[in-house]
Tab-separated table of C-alpha atoms in Angstrom:
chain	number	residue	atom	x	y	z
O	129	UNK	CA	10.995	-23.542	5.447
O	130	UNK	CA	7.205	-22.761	5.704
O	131	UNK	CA	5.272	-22.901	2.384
O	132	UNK	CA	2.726	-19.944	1.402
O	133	UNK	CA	0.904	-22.867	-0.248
O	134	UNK	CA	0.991	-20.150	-3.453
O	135	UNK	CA	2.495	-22.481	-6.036
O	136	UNK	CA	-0.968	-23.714	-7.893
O	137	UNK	CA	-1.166	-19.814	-9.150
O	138	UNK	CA	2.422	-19.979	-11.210
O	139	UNK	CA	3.039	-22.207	-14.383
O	140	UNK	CA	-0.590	-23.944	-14.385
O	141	UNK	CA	0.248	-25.149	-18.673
O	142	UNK	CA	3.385	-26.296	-18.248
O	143	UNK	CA	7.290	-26.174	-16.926
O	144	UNK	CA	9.178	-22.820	-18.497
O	145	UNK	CA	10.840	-23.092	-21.745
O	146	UNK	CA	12.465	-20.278	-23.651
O	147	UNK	CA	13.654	-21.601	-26.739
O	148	UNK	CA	16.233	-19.456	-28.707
O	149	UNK	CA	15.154	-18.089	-31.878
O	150	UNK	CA	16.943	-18.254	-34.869
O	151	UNK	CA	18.792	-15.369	-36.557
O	152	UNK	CA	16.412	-13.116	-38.975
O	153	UNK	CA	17.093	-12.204	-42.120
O	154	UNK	CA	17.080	-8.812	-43.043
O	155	UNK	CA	12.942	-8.428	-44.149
O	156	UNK	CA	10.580	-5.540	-44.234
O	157	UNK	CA	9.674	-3.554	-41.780
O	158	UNK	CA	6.095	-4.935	-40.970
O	159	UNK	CA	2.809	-2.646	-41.513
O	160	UNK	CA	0.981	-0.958	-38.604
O	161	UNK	CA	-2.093	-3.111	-37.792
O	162	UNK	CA	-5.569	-0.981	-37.276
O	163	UNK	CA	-6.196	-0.514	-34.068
O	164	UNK	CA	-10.005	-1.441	-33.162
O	165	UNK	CA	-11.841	1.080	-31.475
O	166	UNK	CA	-12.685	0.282	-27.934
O	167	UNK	CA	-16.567	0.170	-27.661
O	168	UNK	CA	-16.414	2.326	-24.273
O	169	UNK	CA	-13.494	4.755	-25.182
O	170	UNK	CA	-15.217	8.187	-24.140
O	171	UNK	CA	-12.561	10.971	-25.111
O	172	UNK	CA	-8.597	11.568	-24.004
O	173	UNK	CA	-5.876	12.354	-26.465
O	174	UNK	CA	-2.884	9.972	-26.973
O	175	UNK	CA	-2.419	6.612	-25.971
O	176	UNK	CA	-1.994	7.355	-22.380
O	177	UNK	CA	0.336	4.542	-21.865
O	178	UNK	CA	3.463	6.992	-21.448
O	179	UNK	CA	6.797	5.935	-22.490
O	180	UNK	CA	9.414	7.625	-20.024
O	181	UNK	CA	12.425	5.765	-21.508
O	182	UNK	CA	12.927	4.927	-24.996
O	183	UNK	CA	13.639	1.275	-25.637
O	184	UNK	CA	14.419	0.929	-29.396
O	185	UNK	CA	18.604	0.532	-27.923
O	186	UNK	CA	16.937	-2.848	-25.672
O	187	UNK	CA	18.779	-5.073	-25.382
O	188	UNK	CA	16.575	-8.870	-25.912
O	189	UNK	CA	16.496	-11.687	-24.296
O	190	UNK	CA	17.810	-13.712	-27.346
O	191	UNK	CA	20.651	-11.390	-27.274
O	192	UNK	CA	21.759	-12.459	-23.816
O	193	UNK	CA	20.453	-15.753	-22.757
O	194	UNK	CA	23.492	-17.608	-23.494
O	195	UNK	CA	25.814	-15.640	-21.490
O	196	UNK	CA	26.310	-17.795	-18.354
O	197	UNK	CA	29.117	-15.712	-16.633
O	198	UNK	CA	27.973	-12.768	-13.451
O	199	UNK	CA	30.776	-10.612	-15.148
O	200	UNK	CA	28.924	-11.406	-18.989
O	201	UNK	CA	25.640	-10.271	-17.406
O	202	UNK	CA	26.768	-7.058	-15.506
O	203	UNK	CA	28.810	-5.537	-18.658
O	204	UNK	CA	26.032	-6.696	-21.019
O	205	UNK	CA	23.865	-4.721	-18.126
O	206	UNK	CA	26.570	-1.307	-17.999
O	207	UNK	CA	24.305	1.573	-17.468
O	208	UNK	CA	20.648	-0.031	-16.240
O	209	UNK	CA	21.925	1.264	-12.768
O	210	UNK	CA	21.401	-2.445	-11.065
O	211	UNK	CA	23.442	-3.047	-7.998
O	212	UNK	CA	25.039	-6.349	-7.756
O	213	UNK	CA	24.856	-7.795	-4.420
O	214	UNK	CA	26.691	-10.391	-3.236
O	215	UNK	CA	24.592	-13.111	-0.583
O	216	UNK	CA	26.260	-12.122	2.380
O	217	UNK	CA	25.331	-8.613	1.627
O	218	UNK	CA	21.405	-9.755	1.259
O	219	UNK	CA	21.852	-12.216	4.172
O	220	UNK	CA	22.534	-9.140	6.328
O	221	UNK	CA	19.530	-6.974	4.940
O	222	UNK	CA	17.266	-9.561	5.535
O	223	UNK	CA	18.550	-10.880	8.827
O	224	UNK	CA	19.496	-14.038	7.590
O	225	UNK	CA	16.311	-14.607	5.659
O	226	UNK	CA	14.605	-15.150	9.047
O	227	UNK	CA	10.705	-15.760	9.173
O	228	UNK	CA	9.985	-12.783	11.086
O	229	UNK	CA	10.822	-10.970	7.809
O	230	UNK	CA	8.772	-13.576	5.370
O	231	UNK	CA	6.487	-11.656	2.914
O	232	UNK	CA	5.436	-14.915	0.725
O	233	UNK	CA	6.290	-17.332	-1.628
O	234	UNK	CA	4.940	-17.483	-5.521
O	235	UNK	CA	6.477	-20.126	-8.031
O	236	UNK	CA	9.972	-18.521	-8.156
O	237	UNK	CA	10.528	-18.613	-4.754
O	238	UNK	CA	10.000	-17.125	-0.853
O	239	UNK	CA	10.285	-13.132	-0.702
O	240	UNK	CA	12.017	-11.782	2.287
O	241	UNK	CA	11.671	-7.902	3.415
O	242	UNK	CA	14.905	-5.996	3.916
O	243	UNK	CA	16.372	-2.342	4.160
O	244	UNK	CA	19.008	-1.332	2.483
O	245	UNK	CA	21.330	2.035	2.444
O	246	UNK	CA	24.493	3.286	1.303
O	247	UNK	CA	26.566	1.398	4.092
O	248	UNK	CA	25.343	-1.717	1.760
O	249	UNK	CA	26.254	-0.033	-1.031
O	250	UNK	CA	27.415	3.047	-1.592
O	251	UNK	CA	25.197	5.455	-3.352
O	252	UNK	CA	22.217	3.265	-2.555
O	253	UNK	CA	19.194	5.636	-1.069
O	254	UNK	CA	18.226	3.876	2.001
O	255	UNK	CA	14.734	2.069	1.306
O	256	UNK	CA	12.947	-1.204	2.156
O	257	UNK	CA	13.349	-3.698	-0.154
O	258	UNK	CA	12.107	-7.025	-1.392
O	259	UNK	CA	14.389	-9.947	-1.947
O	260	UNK	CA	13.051	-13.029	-3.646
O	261	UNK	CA	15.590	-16.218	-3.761
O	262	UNK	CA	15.050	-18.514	-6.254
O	263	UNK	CA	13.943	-21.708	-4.646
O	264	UNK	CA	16.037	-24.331	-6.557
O	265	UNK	CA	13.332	-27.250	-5.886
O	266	UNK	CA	10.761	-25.368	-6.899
O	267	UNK	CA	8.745	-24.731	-10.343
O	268	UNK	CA	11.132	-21.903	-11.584
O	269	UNK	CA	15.007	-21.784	-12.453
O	270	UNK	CA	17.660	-20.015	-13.651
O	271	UNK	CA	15.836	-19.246	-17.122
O	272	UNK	CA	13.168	-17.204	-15.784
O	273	UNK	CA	15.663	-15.625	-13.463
O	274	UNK	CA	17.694	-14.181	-15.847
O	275	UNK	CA	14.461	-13.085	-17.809
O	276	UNK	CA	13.565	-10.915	-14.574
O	277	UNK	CA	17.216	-9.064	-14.916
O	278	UNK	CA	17.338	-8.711	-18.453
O	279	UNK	CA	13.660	-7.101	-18.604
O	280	UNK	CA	13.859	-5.315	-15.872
O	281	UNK	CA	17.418	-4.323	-15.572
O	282	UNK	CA	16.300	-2.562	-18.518
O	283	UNK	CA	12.524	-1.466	-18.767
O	284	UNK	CA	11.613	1.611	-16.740
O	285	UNK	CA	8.083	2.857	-16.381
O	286	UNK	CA	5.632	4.482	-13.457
O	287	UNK	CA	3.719	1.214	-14.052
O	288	UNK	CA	6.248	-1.707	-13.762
O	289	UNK	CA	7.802	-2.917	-9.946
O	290	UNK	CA	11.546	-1.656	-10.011
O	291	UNK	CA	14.753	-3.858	-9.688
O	292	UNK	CA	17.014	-2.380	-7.925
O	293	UNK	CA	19.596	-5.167	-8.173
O	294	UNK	CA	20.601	-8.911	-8.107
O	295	UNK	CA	22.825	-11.431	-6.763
O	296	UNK	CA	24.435	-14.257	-8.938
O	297	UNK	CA	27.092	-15.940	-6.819
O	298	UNK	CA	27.579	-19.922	-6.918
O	299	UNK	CA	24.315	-21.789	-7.161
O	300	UNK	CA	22.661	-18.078	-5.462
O	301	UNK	CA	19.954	-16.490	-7.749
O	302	UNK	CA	18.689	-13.415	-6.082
O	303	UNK	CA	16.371	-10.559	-7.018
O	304	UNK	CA	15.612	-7.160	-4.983
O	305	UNK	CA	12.992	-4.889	-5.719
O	306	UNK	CA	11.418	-2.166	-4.116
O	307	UNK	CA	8.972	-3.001	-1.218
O	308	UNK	CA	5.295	-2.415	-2.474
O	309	UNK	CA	3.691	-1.326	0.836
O	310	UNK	CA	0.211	-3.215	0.234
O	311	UNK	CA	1.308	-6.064	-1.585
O	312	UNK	CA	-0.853	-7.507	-4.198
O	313	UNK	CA	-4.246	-7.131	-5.690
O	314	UNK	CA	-4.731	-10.826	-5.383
O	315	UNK	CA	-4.998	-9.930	-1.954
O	316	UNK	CA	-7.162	-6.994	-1.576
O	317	UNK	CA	-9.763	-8.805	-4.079
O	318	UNK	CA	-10.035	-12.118	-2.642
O	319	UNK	CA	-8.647	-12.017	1.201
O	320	UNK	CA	-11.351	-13.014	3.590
O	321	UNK	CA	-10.817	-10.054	6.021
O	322	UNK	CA	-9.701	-7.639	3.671
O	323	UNK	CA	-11.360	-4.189	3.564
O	324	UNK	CA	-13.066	-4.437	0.116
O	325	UNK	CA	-11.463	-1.478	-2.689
O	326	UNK	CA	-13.616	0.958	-3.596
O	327	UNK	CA	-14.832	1.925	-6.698
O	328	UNK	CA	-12.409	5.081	-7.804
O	329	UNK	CA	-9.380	2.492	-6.510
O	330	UNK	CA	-10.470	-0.314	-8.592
O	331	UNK	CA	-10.376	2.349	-11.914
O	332	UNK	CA	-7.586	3.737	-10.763
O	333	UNK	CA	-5.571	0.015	-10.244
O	334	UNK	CA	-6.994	-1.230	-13.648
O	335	UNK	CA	-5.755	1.702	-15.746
O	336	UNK	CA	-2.296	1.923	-13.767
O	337	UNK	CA	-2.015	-1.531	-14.843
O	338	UNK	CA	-3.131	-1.125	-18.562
O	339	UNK	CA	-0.452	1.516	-18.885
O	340	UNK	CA	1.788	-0.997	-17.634
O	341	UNK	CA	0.766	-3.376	-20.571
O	342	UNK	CA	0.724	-0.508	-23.126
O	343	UNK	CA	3.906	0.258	-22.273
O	344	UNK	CA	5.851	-3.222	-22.649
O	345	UNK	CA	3.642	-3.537	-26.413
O	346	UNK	CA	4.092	-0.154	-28.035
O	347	UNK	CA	8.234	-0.741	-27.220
O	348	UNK	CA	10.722	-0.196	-30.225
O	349	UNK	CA	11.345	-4.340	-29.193
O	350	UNK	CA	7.932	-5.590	-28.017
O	351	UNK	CA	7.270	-6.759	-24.966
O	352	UNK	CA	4.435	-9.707	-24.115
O	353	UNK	CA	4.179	-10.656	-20.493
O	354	UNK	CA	2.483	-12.940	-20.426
O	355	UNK	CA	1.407	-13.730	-16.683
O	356	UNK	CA	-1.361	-11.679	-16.585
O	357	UNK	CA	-3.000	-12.029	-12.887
O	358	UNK	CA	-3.779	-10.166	-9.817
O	359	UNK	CA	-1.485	-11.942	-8.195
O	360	UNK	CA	1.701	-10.350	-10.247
O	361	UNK	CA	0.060	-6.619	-9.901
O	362	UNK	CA	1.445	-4.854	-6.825
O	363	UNK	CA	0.303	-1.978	-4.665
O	364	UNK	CA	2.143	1.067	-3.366
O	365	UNK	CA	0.903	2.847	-0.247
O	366	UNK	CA	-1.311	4.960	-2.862
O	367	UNK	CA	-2.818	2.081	-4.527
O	368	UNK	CA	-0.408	2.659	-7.353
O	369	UNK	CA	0.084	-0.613	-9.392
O	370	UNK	CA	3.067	-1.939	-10.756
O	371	UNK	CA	3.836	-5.199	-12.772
O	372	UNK	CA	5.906	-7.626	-11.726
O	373	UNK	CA	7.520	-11.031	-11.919
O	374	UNK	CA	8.435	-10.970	-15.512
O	375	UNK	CA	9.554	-14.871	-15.383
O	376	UNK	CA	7.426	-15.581	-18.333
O	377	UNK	CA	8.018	-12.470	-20.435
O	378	UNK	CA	9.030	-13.249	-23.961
O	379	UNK	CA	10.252	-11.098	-26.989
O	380	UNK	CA	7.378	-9.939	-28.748
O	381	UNK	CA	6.792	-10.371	-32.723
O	382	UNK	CA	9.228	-8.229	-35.212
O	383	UNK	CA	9.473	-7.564	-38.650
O	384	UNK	CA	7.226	-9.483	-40.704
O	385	UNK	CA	6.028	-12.199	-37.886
O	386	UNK	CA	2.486	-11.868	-36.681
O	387	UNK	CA	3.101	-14.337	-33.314
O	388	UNK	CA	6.069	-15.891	-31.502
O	389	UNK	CA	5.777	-19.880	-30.995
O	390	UNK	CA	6.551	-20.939	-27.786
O	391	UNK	CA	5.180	-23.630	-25.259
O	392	UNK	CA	2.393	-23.095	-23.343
O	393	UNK	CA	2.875	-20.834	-19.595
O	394	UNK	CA	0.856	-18.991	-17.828
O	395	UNK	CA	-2.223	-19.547	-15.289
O	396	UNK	CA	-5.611	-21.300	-16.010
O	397	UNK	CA	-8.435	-18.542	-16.329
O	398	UNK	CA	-5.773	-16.007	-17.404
O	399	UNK	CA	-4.740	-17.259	-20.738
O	400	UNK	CA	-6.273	-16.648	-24.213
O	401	UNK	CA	-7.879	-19.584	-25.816
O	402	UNK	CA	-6.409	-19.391	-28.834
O	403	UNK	CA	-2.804	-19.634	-27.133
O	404	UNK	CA	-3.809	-22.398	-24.904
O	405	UNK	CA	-4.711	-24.242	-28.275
O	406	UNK	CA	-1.936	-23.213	-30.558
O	407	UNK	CA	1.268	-22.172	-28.526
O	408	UNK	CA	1.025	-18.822	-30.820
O	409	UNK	CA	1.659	-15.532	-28.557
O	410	UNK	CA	0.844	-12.271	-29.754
O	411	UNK	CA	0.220	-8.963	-27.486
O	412	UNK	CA	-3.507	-9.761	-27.393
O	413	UNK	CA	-2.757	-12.634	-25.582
O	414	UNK	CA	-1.727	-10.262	-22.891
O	415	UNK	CA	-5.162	-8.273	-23.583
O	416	UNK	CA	-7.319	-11.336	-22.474
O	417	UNK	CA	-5.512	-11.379	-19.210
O	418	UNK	CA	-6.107	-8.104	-18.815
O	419	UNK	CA	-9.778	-8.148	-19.612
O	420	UNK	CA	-10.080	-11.289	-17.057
O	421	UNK	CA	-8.606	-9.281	-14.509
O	422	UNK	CA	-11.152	-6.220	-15.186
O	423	UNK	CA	-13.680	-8.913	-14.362
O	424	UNK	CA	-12.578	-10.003	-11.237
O	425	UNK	CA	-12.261	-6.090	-10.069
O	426	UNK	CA	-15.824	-5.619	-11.347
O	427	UNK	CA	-17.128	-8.702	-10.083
O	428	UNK	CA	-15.494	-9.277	-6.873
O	429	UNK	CA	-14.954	-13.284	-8.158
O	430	UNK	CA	-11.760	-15.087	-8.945
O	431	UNK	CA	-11.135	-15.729	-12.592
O	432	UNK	CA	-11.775	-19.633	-11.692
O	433	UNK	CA	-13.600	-20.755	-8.582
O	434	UNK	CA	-13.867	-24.383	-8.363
O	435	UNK	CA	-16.483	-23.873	-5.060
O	436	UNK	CA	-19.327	-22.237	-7.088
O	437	UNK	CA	-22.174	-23.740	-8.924
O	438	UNK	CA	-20.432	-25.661	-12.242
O	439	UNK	CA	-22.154	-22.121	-14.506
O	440	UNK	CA	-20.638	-19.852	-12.690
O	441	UNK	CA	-16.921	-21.587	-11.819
O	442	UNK	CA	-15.731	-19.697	-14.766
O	443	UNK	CA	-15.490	-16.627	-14.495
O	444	UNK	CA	-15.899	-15.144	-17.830
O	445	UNK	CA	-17.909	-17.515	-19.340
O	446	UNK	CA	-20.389	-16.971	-16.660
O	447	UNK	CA	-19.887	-13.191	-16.524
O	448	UNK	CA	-19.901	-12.612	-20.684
O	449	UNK	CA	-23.751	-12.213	-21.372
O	450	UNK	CA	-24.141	-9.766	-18.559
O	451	UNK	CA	-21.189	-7.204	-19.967
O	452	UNK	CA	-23.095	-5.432	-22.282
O	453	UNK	CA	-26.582	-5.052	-20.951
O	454	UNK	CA	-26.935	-2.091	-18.656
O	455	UNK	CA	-30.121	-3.890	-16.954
O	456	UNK	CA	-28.802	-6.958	-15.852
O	457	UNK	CA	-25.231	-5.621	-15.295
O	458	UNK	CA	-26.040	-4.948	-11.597
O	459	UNK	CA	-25.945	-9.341	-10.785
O	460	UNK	CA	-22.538	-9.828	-11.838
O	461	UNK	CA	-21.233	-6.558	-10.024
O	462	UNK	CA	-19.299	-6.919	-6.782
O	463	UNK	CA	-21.643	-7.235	-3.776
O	464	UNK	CA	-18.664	-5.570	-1.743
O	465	UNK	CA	-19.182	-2.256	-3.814
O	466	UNK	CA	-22.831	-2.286	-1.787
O	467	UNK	CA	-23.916	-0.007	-4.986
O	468	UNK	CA	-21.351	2.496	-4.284
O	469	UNK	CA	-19.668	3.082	-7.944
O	470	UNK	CA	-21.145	4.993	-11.571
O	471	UNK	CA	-23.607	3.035	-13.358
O	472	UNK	CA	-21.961	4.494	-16.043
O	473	UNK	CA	-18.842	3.964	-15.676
O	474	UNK	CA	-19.460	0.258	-14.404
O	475	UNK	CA	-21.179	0.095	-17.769
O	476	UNK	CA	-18.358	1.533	-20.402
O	477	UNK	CA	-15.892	-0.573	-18.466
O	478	UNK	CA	-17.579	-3.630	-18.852
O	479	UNK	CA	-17.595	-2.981	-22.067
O	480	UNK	CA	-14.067	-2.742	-22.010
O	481	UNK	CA	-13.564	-5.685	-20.428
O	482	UNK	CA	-16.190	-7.529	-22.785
O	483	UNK	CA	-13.929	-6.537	-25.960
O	484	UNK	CA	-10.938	-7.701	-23.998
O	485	UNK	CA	-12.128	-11.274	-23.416
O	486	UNK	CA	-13.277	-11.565	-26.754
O	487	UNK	CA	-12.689	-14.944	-28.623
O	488	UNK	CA	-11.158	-13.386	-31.629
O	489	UNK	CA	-7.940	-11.893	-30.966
O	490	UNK	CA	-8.434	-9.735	-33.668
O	491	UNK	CA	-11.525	-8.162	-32.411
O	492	UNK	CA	-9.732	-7.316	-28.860
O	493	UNK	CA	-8.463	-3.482	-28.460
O	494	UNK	CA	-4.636	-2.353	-28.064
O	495	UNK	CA	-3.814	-1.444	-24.157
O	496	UNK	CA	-2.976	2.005	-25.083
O	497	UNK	CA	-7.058	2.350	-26.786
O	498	UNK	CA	-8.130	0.341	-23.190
O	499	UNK	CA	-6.064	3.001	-21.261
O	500	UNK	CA	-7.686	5.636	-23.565
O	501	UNK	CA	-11.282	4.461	-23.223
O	502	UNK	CA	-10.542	3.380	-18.558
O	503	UNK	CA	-9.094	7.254	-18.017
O	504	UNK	CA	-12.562	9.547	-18.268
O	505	UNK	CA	-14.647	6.785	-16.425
O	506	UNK	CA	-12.570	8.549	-12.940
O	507	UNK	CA	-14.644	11.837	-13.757
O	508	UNK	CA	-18.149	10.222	-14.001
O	509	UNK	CA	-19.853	11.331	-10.722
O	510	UNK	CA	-23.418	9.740	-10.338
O	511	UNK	CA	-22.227	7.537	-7.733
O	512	UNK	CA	-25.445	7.270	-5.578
O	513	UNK	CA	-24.841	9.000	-2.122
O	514	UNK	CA	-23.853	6.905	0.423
O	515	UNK	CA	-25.237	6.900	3.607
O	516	UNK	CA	-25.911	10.415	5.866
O	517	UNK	CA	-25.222	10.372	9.879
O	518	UNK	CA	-26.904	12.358	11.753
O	519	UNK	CA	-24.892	13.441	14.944
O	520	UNK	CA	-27.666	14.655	17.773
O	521	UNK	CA	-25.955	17.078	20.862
O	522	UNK	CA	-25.254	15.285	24.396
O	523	UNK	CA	-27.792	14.732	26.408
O	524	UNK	CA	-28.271	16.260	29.571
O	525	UNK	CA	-28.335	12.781	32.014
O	526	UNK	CA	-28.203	15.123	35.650
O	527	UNK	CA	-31.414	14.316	36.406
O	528	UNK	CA	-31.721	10.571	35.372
O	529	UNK	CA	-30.543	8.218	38.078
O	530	UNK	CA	-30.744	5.856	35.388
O	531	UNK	CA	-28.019	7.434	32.282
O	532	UNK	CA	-29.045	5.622	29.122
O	533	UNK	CA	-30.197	2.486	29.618
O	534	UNK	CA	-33.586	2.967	27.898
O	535	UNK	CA	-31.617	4.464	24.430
O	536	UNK	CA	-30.642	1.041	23.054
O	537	UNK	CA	-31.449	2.415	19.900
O	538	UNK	CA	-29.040	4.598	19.187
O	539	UNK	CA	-24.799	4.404	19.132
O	540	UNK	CA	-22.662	6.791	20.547
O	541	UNK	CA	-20.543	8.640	18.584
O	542	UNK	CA	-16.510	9.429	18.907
O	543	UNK	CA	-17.543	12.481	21.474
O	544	UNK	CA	-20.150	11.135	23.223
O	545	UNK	CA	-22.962	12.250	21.319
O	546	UNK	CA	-26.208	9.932	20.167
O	547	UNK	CA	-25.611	9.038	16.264
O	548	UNK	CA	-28.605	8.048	14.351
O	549	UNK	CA	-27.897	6.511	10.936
O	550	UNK	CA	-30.264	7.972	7.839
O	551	UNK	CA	-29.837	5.867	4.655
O	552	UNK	CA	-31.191	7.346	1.370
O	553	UNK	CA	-34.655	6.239	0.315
């Protein structure tokens, strides 16, 4: 089977492990933390992360991890609405898994379209689909599997990729989600032919996503993802984004605990120092990646690029002293943008993203003040005005033998007419 050569961006620290935590004892109910104020917030009311589906009756990970049965997993699962679909059900929607239906391959696996309906199950709206199937050779296993259906057989949100279902039959492990029409941001940032985003879809992808985060944190039962990346944010046809591949998603903190303890995962350039160096995971862990990712939208650069000058191969250390000065902002901004976005708002969310990737955890905002503080840079409107096109009426040619051939100057437009091109002084 053909490789999508996409391995190096999963699991760059280390091989999964999800240890089981030990019972707690009853303790007290741990004190609110102040939130720190997020240098660029600039108005809106409430947290903005929205919370469609309470999850204080979630079930955790811990809770489930050691059932090993399919019919342990679906009852534990009674009522998330996942379909359970056998693999000659998925062979069939995908055609057999042929190549002509190949979307790509990440660390878990290759990821097959398919189309499903009601004749594949009943009561099943008919929709493309996305089927990934764990690759048993590969970097992932049944672990991280199961952590996909037991977070997202049960998390719900605008914000987070949908599971529609599974398959666990023999040695199968099989996930299906809904088919994100333009794929991921990984793509649309960094493809060599891809149209570069504009400005308002950048905003709108990085505070679709920091809802997302906001979201899984401010949970009843916490929620740290932990993955971080461009690749793992998806795209609707709108440019909506959704989180996904929740392989790495642990249990946040309760009670009295201030971090959870657990090996190393993640991807280089995403990951907070301070968990690279101590194993200890907190929710600002999943900040960092967030800010890192704000970089690369506002920048245009990959969070590590090995082919640039040794300064600038990181991206945030190269990036950091430019965030918060509004004159020299403008050389780390994305070429791409060709000066097409709000100063200001380029400035208050570099900001953001400045606080984000800041080497103190405790100094780095919670998603729902970063949501708070992204949301009113959409209104900001001195965007300089992009170029004006003149359109001049047809010529009349009747009495030139010789049509156009001295006009090389000028293009013709869709109906014929000479276009002249007037940029802004």
């Amino acid at each position: 089977m053909a490789r999508a050569g996409w391995g190096s961006l999963f699991g760059c620290f280390g091989s999964s492990s999800h240890g089981s935590k030990s019972k707690r004892s009853s303790r007290k109910k741990k004190k609110k933390s102040k939130q720190p104020k997020v240098a660029a917030a600039a108005g809106g009311s409430g947290s903005g992360s929205g919370k469609p589906r309470s999850l204080q009756s979630r079930l955790s990970f811990t809770e489930l991890s050691g059932m090993v049965s399919p019919e342990d997993l679906s009852l534990s699962l009674v009522g998330s609405n996942l379909h359970v679909f056998s693999i000659a059900e998925l062979r069939a929607v995908t055609r057999d898994f042929s190549m002509t239906n190949f979307i790509g391959e990440g660390g878990f696996g290759p990821v097959y379209k398919g189309y499903v309906d009601d004749k594949t199950k009943p009561g099943l709206r008919a929709q493309p689909v996305a089927v990934k199937l764990l690759d048993l050779e590969g970097g992932q296993g049944h672990t991280e599997w199961l952590t996909e259906v037991i977070f997202l057989g049960q998390l719900r949100h605008p914000h987070l990729a949908k599971l529609i279902g599974y398959c666990y039959e023999e040695e199968h492990r099989l996930l299906v989600y809904e088919f994100m029409t333009r794929g991921s941001l990984e793509k649309h940032l960094f493809k060599k032919y891809a149209a570069s985003l504009p400005w308002s879809t950048r905003l709108k992808i990085a505070i679709g996503a920091a809802k997302g985060l906001a979201f899984l944190h401010e949970a009843e039962k916490p929620v740290i993802y932990r993955d971080f990346k461009t690749s793992n944010i998806l795209l609707d046809s709108d440019y909506k984004a959704k989180l996904s591949d929740f392989g790495l998603a642990k249990d946040g903190p309760e009670d009295d605990e201030t971090h959870v303890s657990t090996r190393v995962m993640g991807t280089q350039g995403y990951a907070a120092p301070e968990y690279i160096m101590t194993g200890h995971l907190t929710a600002k862990s999943d900040v960092y990646g967030f800010g890192v990712v704000l970089l690369e939208l506002l920048t245009g650069r990959r969070s590590v690029d090995k082919s640039r000058p040794p300064r600038e191969q990181s991206l945030v250390e190269w990036a950091r002293p430019y965030l918060t000065d509004a004159r020299r902002l403008d050389r780390v901004m994305d070429p791409n943008l060709a000066g097409q976005y709000s100063a200001r708002a380029a400035q208050k969310a570099a900001a953001v993203a400045h606080q984000c990737v800041s080497l103190n955890p405790k100094s780095r905002p919670h998603m729902s003040a970063v949501v708070d503080a992204l949301e009113p840079l959409l209104a900001l409107d001195d965007c300089p005005v992009g170029p004006f096109v003149y359109v001049a009426p047809p010529e009349d040619n009747s009495n030139n033998d010789k049509g156009s051939s001295g006009r090389r100057g000028r293009r013709k437009s869709s109906d014929g007419a000479a276009a002249a091109v007037v940029r802004p002084e």
